[in-house]
Amino acid sequence: MAKRLTDTEIWEQDWYIDLPNKYKLLWNYIKDKCDNSGIWRPNKSILQKIIGEPINLDEFLSFVNIDKDRVLLLPSGRWFVKDFFIFQYGDKFSPKSQVHKGAIKQLVANGVHPKEILGKSLGEMQNYDLEQIKEIAYSKDIEILKKAYLNPFERVIDKDKVIDKDKKKEGLGENKILQRAIKFSENGEFAIFEDGSKQKLGNSQKVRLMHDDLKPEDVLSGVIV
């Protein structure tokens, strides 16, 4: 049996108090039956059998959205309970959580960009389009999600540690000198070094470059992120 958190303070909120009883029941039903991202597919005939009296879905939406957007109507015809995810799982996205990954799948499948509810908590993925996030979310390897989450705008990288880590990873000797790039290629795909060599930029670096947050000297030879 699935278990979900319940807001006990809802009984003191004016918008909920003012709901007709049948719509209070409908609201509670939606919260219980929506998926783990807050998306739900209306079925009026089933609802009326459960509630026991006629209902008007448009009227219900006007009631619950009277002072703020609580339920959004999606192009797919499904409904999206906007605050559901944050209430159930908190406002900090975890790239290690399969539950969070599953919720992102549902959101992008229904045309909802996760940044609409998670903002900067989504990490670098807030800058990706829906198709990019879809590819990441549907990947079987959760490490891909973790890598995509890395946020260059919120994190200061210790370049010395990066260099040491890279040396160990690649088996470089202590005398190996890592170069800093001097410019980018015109198409923004490569970093170019003083010796004329070039290195393809990683996804994180491309996003930073796109937002004018990456300088050539920030790119080290052999370090692709």
PDB file of C-alpha atoms in Angstrom:
ATOM      1  CA  MET A   1       0.000   0.000   0.000  1.00  0.00           C
ATOM      2  CA  ALA A   2       1.450   3.342  -1.056  1.00  0.00           C
ATOM      3  CA  LYS A   3       1.878   5.992   1.647  1.00  0.00           C
ATOM      4  CA  ARG A   4       2.003   9.754   1.176  1.00  0.00           C
ATOM      5  CA  LEU A   5       2.405  12.797   3.392  1.00  0.00           C
ATOM      6  CA  THR A   6      -0.739  14.762   4.218  1.00  0.00           C
ATOM      7  CA  ASP A   7      -0.968  18.495   4.915  1.00  0.00           C
ATOM      8  CA  THR A   8      -2.830  18.739   8.223  1.00  0.00           C
ATOM      9  CA  GLU A   9      -2.929  22.553   7.989  1.00  0.00           C
ATOM     10  CA  ILE A  10      -5.132  22.463   4.907  1.00  0.00           C
ATOM     11  CA  TRP A  11      -8.218  22.494   7.136  1.00  0.00           C
ATOM     12  CA  GLU A  12      -7.324  26.051   8.169  1.00  0.00           C
ATOM     13  CA  GLN A  13      -6.788  27.418   4.657  1.00  0.00           C
ATOM     14  CA  ASP A  14      -9.573  29.595   3.275  1.00  0.00           C
ATOM     15  CA  TRP A  15      -9.477  28.246  -0.274  1.00  0.00           C
ATOM     16  CA  TYR A  16     -10.008  24.701   1.007  1.00  0.00           C
ATOM     17  CA  ILE A  17     -12.631  25.656   3.577  1.00  0.00           C
ATOM     18  CA  ASP A  18     -14.638  27.385   0.834  1.00  0.00           C
ATOM     19  CA  LEU A  19     -14.688  24.300  -1.401  1.00  0.00           C
ATOM     20  CA  PRO A  20     -18.020  22.479  -1.691  1.00  0.00           C
ATOM     21  CA  ASN A  21     -17.735  19.129   0.105  1.00  0.00           C
ATOM     22  CA  LYS A  22     -17.723  17.185  -3.165  1.00  0.00           C
ATOM     23  CA  TYR A  23     -14.696  19.166  -4.307  1.00  0.00           C
ATOM     24  CA  LYS A  24     -12.890  18.658  -1.009  1.00  0.00           C
ATOM     25  CA  LEU A  25     -13.296  14.945  -1.633  1.00  0.00           C
ATOM     26  CA  LEU A  26     -12.129  15.347  -5.228  1.00  0.00           C
ATOM     27  CA  TRP A  27      -9.016  17.278  -4.132  1.00  0.00           C
ATOM     28  CA  ASN A  28      -8.089  14.553  -1.652  1.00  0.00           C
ATOM     29  CA  TYR A  29      -8.715  11.877  -4.268  1.00  0.00           C
ATOM     30  CA  ILE A  30      -6.414  13.589  -6.776  1.00  0.00           C
ATOM     31  CA  LYS A  31      -3.603  13.868  -4.221  1.00  0.00           C
ATOM     32  CA  ASP A  32      -3.912  10.138  -3.493  1.00  0.00           C
ATOM     33  CA  LYS A  33      -4.222   8.964  -7.094  1.00  0.00           C
ATOM     34  CA  CYS A  34      -1.769  11.200  -8.992  1.00  0.00           C
ATOM     35  CA  ASP A  35       1.614   9.712  -9.910  1.00  0.00           C
ATOM     36  CA  ASN A  36       4.811  10.436  -7.984  1.00  0.00           C
ATOM     37  CA  SER A  37       5.395  13.644  -9.946  1.00  0.00           C
ATOM     38  CA  GLY A  38       1.909  15.064  -9.271  1.00  0.00           C
ATOM     39  CA  ILE A  39       0.335  14.230 -12.648  1.00  0.00           C
ATOM     40  CA  TRP A  40      -3.167  12.759 -12.869  1.00  0.00           C
ATOM     41  CA  ARG A  41      -5.534  11.773 -15.691  1.00  0.00           C
ATOM     42  CA  PRO A  42      -9.172  12.841 -15.063  1.00  0.00           C
ATOM     43  CA  ASN A  43     -11.978  10.331 -15.573  1.00  0.00           C
ATOM     44  CA  LYS A  44     -15.250  12.111 -14.913  1.00  0.00           C
ATOM     45  CA  SER A  45     -17.492   9.031 -14.979  1.00  0.00           C
ATOM     46  CA  ILE A  46     -15.399   7.215 -12.360  1.00  0.00           C
ATOM     47  CA  LEU A  47     -15.172  10.341 -10.214  1.00  0.00           C
ATOM     48  CA  GLN A  48     -18.934  10.828 -10.163  1.00  0.00           C
ATOM     49  CA  LYS A  49     -19.434   7.204  -9.101  1.00  0.00           C
ATOM     50  CA  ILE A  50     -16.933   7.613  -6.270  1.00  0.00           C
ATOM     51  CA  ILE A  51     -18.209  11.009  -5.122  1.00  0.00           C
ATOM     52  CA  GLY A  52     -21.862  10.121  -5.597  1.00  0.00           C
ATOM     53  CA  GLU A  53     -23.056  13.311  -7.294  1.00  0.00           C
ATOM     54  CA  PRO A  54     -22.471  15.312 -10.502  1.00  0.00           C
ATOM     55  CA  ILE A  55     -19.227  17.259 -10.735  1.00  0.00           C
ATOM     56  CA  ASN A  56     -17.981  19.979 -13.062  1.00  0.00           C
ATOM     57  CA  LEU A  57     -14.234  19.745 -13.652  1.00  0.00           C
ATOM     58  CA  ASP A  58     -13.925  23.311 -14.939  1.00  0.00           C
ATOM     59  CA  GLU A  59     -15.730  24.569 -11.865  1.00  0.00           C
ATOM     60  CA  PHE A  60     -13.439  22.528  -9.642  1.00  0.00           C
ATOM     61  CA  LEU A  61     -10.356  24.060 -11.272  1.00  0.00           C
ATOM     62  CA  SER A  62     -11.707  27.570 -10.804  1.00  0.00           C
ATOM     63  CA  PHE A  63     -12.242  26.839  -7.101  1.00  0.00           C
ATOM     64  CA  VAL A  64      -8.818  25.344  -6.347  1.00  0.00           C
ATOM     65  CA  ASN A  65      -6.957  27.952  -8.409  1.00  0.00           C
ATOM     66  CA  ILE A  66      -8.829  30.916  -6.971  1.00  0.00           C
ATOM     67  CA  ASP A  67      -5.770  32.548  -5.363  1.00  0.00           C
ATOM     68  CA  LYS A  68      -2.828  30.657  -6.913  1.00  0.00           C
ATOM     69  CA  ASP A  69      -2.092  27.978  -9.509  1.00  0.00           C
ATOM     70  CA  ARG A  70      -2.515  24.675  -7.709  1.00  0.00           C
ATOM     71  CA  VAL A  71      -3.622  22.437 -10.568  1.00  0.00           C
ATOM     72  CA  LEU A  72      -2.480  23.047 -14.140  1.00  0.00           C
ATOM     73  CA  LEU A  73      -4.180  21.631 -17.217  1.00  0.00           C
ATOM     74  CA  LEU A  74      -1.530  20.096 -19.492  1.00  0.00           C
ATOM     75  CA  PRO A  75      -1.661  19.843 -23.308  1.00  0.00           C
ATOM     76  CA  SER A  76      -2.024  16.064 -22.894  1.00  0.00           C
ATOM     77  CA  GLY A  77      -5.314  16.591 -21.042  1.00  0.00           C
ATOM     78  CA  ARG A  78      -3.785  15.429 -17.775  1.00  0.00           C
ATOM     79  CA  TRP A  79      -3.677  17.581 -14.658  1.00  0.00           C
ATOM     80  CA  PHE A  80      -0.546  18.632 -12.806  1.00  0.00           C
ATOM     81  CA  VAL A  81      -0.641  19.291  -9.056  1.00  0.00           C
ATOM     82  CA  LYS A  82       2.104  21.895  -9.016  1.00  0.00           C
ATOM     83  CA  ASP A  83       3.241  21.720  -5.369  1.00  0.00           C
ATOM     84  CA  PHE A  84       2.935  17.944  -5.005  1.00  0.00           C
ATOM     85  CA  PHE A  85       6.574  17.024  -5.661  1.00  0.00           C
ATOM     86  CA  ILE A  86       8.098  19.551  -3.278  1.00  0.00           C
ATOM     87  CA  PHE A  87       5.590  18.739  -0.531  1.00  0.00           C
ATOM     88  CA  GLN A  88       6.268  14.996  -0.767  1.00  0.00           C
ATOM     89  CA  TYR A  89      10.031  15.000  -1.389  1.00  0.00           C
ATOM     90  CA  GLY A  90      11.323  18.438  -0.369  1.00  0.00           C
ATOM     91  CA  ASP A  91      12.703  21.267  -2.502  1.00  0.00           C
ATOM     92  CA  LYS A  92      16.177  19.727  -2.915  1.00  0.00           C
ATOM     93  CA  PHE A  93      16.543  17.501  -5.940  1.00  0.00           C
ATOM     94  CA  SER A  94      18.719  14.425  -5.389  1.00  0.00           C
ATOM     95  CA  PRO A  95      20.489  12.957  -8.425  1.00  0.00           C
ATOM     96  CA  LYS A  96      21.005   9.749  -6.405  1.00  0.00           C
ATOM     97  CA  SER A  97      17.301   9.119  -5.921  1.00  0.00           C
ATOM     98  CA  GLN A  98      15.489   6.712  -8.238  1.00  0.00           C
ATOM     99  CA  VAL A  99      12.222   8.250  -7.009  1.00  0.00           C
ATOM    100  CA  HIS A 100      13.320  11.697  -8.191  1.00  0.00           C
ATOM    101  CA  LYS A 101      14.499  10.228 -11.481  1.00  0.00           C
ATOM    102  CA  GLY A 102      11.118   8.537 -11.940  1.00  0.00           C
ATOM    103  CA  ALA A 103       9.299  11.794 -11.231  1.00  0.00           C
ATOM    104  CA  ILE A 104      11.388  13.613 -13.843  1.00  0.00           C
ATOM    105  CA  LYS A 105      10.432  10.948 -16.396  1.00  0.00           C
ATOM    106  CA  GLN A 106       6.768  11.638 -15.755  1.00  0.00           C
ATOM    107  CA  LEU A 107       7.201  15.396 -15.928  1.00  0.00           C
ATOM    108  CA  VAL A 108       9.078  15.494 -19.231  1.00  0.00           C
ATOM    109  CA  ALA A 109       6.775  12.856 -20.742  1.00  0.00           C
ATOM    110  CA  ASN A 110       3.904  15.269 -20.147  1.00  0.00           C
ATOM    111  CA  GLY A 111       5.719  18.363 -21.375  1.00  0.00           C
ATOM    112  CA  VAL A 112       6.534  19.825 -17.949  1.00  0.00           C
ATOM    113  CA  HIS A 113      10.081  21.136 -17.498  1.00  0.00           C
ATOM    114  CA  PRO A 114      11.292  20.146 -13.996  1.00  0.00           C
ATOM    115  CA  LYS A 115      12.774  23.627 -13.496  1.00  0.00           C
ATOM    116  CA  GLU A 116       9.199  24.929 -13.172  1.00  0.00           C
ATOM    117  CA  ILE A 117       9.002  23.325  -9.731  1.00  0.00           C
ATOM    118  CA  LEU A 118      12.621  22.721  -8.706  1.00  0.00           C
ATOM    119  CA  GLY A 119      14.470  25.749 -10.131  1.00  0.00           C
ATOM    120  CA  LYS A 120      18.167  25.887  -9.205  1.00  0.00           C
ATOM    121  CA  SER A 121      17.791  22.751  -7.106  1.00  0.00           C
ATOM    122  CA  LEU A 122      17.784  20.887 -10.426  1.00  0.00           C
ATOM    123  CA  GLY A 123      21.441  21.771 -10.895  1.00  0.00           C
ATOM    124  CA  GLU A 124      22.797  22.213 -14.391  1.00  0.00           C
ATOM    125  CA  MET A 125      19.750  20.461 -15.841  1.00  0.00           C
ATOM    126  CA  GLN A 126      17.753  23.639 -15.368  1.00  0.00           C
ATOM    127  CA  ASN A 127      19.577  24.884 -18.469  1.00  0.00           C
ATOM    128  CA  TYR A 128      18.740  21.851 -20.620  1.00  0.00           C
ATOM    129  CA  ASP A 129      15.748  21.607 -22.908  1.00  0.00           C
ATOM    130  CA  LEU A 130      13.050  18.953 -22.465  1.00  0.00           C
ATOM    131  CA  GLU A 131      14.548  16.562 -25.010  1.00  0.00           C
ATOM    132  CA  GLN A 132      17.948  16.622 -23.309  1.00  0.00           C
ATOM    133  CA  ILE A 133      16.409  15.989 -19.898  1.00  0.00           C
ATOM    134  CA  LYS A 134      14.303  13.194 -21.359  1.00  0.00           C
ATOM    135  CA  GLU A 135      17.417  11.417 -22.633  1.00  0.00           C
ATOM    136  CA  ILE A 136      19.070  11.776 -19.242  1.00  0.00           C
ATOM    137  CA  ALA A 137      16.025  10.655 -17.244  1.00  0.00           C
ATOM    138  CA  TYR A 138      15.387   7.596 -19.402  1.00  0.00           C
ATOM    139  CA  SER A 139      19.006   6.470 -19.261  1.00  0.00           C
ATOM    140  CA  LYS A 140      19.419   3.246 -17.271  1.00  0.00           C
ATOM    141  CA  ASP A 141      22.664   4.508 -15.734  1.00  0.00           C
ATOM    142  CA  ILE A 142      21.912   6.853 -12.821  1.00  0.00           C
ATOM    143  CA  GLU A 143      25.522   8.085 -13.031  1.00  0.00           C
ATOM    144  CA  ILE A 144      24.474   9.988 -16.150  1.00  0.00           C
ATOM    145  CA  LEU A 145      21.868  11.808 -14.066  1.00  0.00           C
ATOM    146  CA  LYS A 146      24.462  12.640 -11.417  1.00  0.00           C
ATOM    147  CA  LYS A 147      26.843  14.017 -14.044  1.00  0.00           C
ATOM    148  CA  ALA A 148      24.122  16.123 -15.642  1.00  0.00           C
ATOM    149  CA  TYR A 149      23.171  17.507 -12.213  1.00  0.00           C
ATOM    150  CA  LEU A 150      26.585  19.087 -11.554  1.00  0.00           C
ATOM    151  CA  ASN A 151      26.047  22.817 -11.295  1.00  0.00           C
ATOM    152  CA  PRO A 152      28.999  25.009 -12.351  1.00  0.00           C
ATOM    153  CA  PHE A 153      27.104  28.149 -11.304  1.00  0.00           C
ATOM    154  CA  GLU A 154      26.776  27.087  -7.665  1.00  0.00           C
ATOM    155  CA  ARG A 155      30.027  25.215  -7.098  1.00  0.00           C
ATOM    156  CA  VAL A 156      33.625  26.446  -6.901  1.00  0.00           C
ATOM    157  CA  ILE A 157      35.973  23.815  -8.322  1.00  0.00           C
ATOM    158  CA  ASP A 158      39.339  23.331  -6.671  1.00  0.00           C
ATOM    159  CA  LYS A 159      41.429  23.125  -9.862  1.00  0.00           C
ATOM    160  CA  ASP A 160      44.424  21.637  -8.018  1.00  0.00           C
ATOM    161  CA  LYS A 161      42.278  18.712  -6.860  1.00  0.00           C
ATOM    162  CA  VAL A 162      40.925  18.311 -10.361  1.00  0.00           C
ATOM    163  CA  ILE A 163      44.460  18.160 -11.712  1.00  0.00           C
ATOM    164  CA  ASP A 164      45.551  15.597  -9.115  1.00  0.00           C
ATOM    165  CA  LYS A 165      42.465  13.492  -9.754  1.00  0.00           C
ATOM    166  CA  ASP A 166      43.016  13.645 -13.484  1.00  0.00           C
ATOM    167  CA  LYS A 167      46.661  12.624 -13.142  1.00  0.00           C
ATOM    168  CA  LYS A 168      45.706   9.552 -11.116  1.00  0.00           C
ATOM    169  CA  LYS A 169      42.896   8.672 -13.478  1.00  0.00           C
ATOM    170  CA  GLU A 170      45.006   8.915 -16.611  1.00  0.00           C
ATOM    171  CA  GLY A 171      48.196   7.614 -15.022  1.00  0.00           C
ATOM    172  CA  LEU A 172      50.074  10.840 -15.728  1.00  0.00           C
ATOM    173  CA  GLY A 173      53.492  11.365 -14.230  1.00  0.00           C
ATOM    174  CA  GLU A 174      54.285  14.133 -11.807  1.00  0.00           C
ATOM    175  CA  ASN A 175      56.242  15.958 -14.511  1.00  0.00           C
ATOM    176  CA  LYS A 176      53.310  16.074 -16.878  1.00  0.00           C
ATOM    177  CA  ILE A 177      52.198  19.678 -17.322  1.00  0.00           C
ATOM    178  CA  LEU A 178      48.506  20.304 -17.906  1.00  0.00           C
ATOM    179  CA  GLN A 179      47.924  23.166 -20.290  1.00  0.00           C
ATOM    180  CA  ARG A 180      45.293  25.843 -20.043  1.00  0.00           C
ATOM    181  CA  ALA A 181      43.342  26.671 -23.176  1.00  0.00           C
ATOM    182  CA  ILE A 182      43.939  30.013 -24.878  1.00  0.00           C
ATOM    183  CA  LYS A 183      40.748  30.248 -26.946  1.00  0.00           C
ATOM    184  CA  PHE A 184      37.641  28.410 -28.135  1.00  0.00           C
ATOM    185  CA  SER A 185      36.801  27.241 -31.643  1.00  0.00           C
ATOM    186  CA  GLU A 186      34.316  29.392 -33.549  1.00  0.00           C
ATOM    187  CA  ASN A 187      31.563  26.788 -33.191  1.00  0.00           C
ATOM    188  CA  GLY A 188      32.111  26.547 -29.431  1.00  0.00           C
ATOM    189  CA  GLU A 189      32.801  22.808 -29.598  1.00  0.00           C
ATOM    190  CA  PHE A 190      36.535  22.799 -28.811  1.00  0.00           C
ATOM    191  CA  ALA A 191      39.083  24.427 -26.519  1.00  0.00           C
ATOM    192  CA  ILE A 192      42.354  25.254 -28.276  1.00  0.00           C
ATOM    193  CA  PHE A 193      45.744  25.189 -26.545  1.00  0.00           C
ATOM    194  CA  GLU A 194      48.968  27.075 -27.155  1.00  0.00           C
ATOM    195  CA  ASP A 195      50.614  24.086 -28.847  1.00  0.00           C
ATOM    196  CA  GLY A 196      47.803  24.046 -31.414  1.00  0.00           C
ATOM    197  CA  SER A 197      46.051  20.982 -29.982  1.00  0.00           C
ATOM    198  CA  LYS A 198      42.359  21.066 -29.335  1.00  0.00           C
ATOM    199  CA  GLN A 199      40.000  19.310 -26.943  1.00  0.00           C
ATOM    200  CA  LYS A 200      36.258  18.797 -27.203  1.00  0.00           C
ATOM    201  CA  LEU A 201      34.292  20.557 -24.461  1.00  0.00           C
ATOM    202  CA  GLY A 202      32.149  18.515 -22.074  1.00  0.00           C
ATOM    203  CA  ASN A 203      28.437  19.182 -21.505  1.00  0.00           C
ATOM    204  CA  SER A 204      29.042  21.227 -18.341  1.00  0.00           C
ATOM    205  CA  GLN A 205      31.664  23.331 -20.070  1.00  0.00           C
ATOM    206  CA  LYS A 206      29.395  23.957 -23.068  1.00  0.00           C
ATOM    207  CA  VAL A 207      26.599  25.189 -20.802  1.00  0.00           C
ATOM    208  CA  ARG A 208      28.982  27.533 -18.993  1.00  0.00           C
ATOM    209  CA  LEU A 209      30.305  28.824 -22.297  1.00  0.00           C
ATOM    210  CA  MET A 210      26.771  29.418 -23.524  1.00  0.00           C
ATOM    211  CA  HIS A 211      26.129  31.567 -20.445  1.00  0.00           C
ATOM    212  CA  ASP A 212      29.467  33.429 -20.713  1.00  0.00           C
ATOM    213  CA  ASP A 213      30.607  31.752 -17.503  1.00  0.00           C
ATOM    214  CA  LEU A 214      33.591  29.896 -18.978  1.00  0.00           C
ATOM    215  CA  LYS A 215      36.933  31.435 -19.921  1.00  0.00           C
ATOM    216  CA  PRO A 216      39.578  29.621 -22.021  1.00  0.00           C
ATOM    217  CA  GLU A 217      41.955  29.463 -19.061  1.00  0.00           C
ATOM    218  CA  ASP A 218      39.302  27.567 -17.069  1.00  0.00           C
ATOM    219  CA  VAL A 219      39.764  24.587 -19.399  1.00  0.00           C
ATOM    220  CA  LEU A 220      42.644  22.261 -18.590  1.00  0.00           C
ATOM    221  CA  SER A 221      44.064  19.707 -20.985  1.00  0.00           C
ATOM    222  CA  GLY A 222      42.683  16.265 -20.212  1.00  0.00           C
ATOM    223  CA  VAL A 223      39.903  17.627 -17.977  1.00  0.00           C
ATOM    224  CA  ILE A 224      36.525  17.327 -19.668  1.00  0.00           C
ATOM    225  CA  VAL A 225      33.387  17.890 -17.591  1.00  0.00           C
TER     226      VAL A 225
END
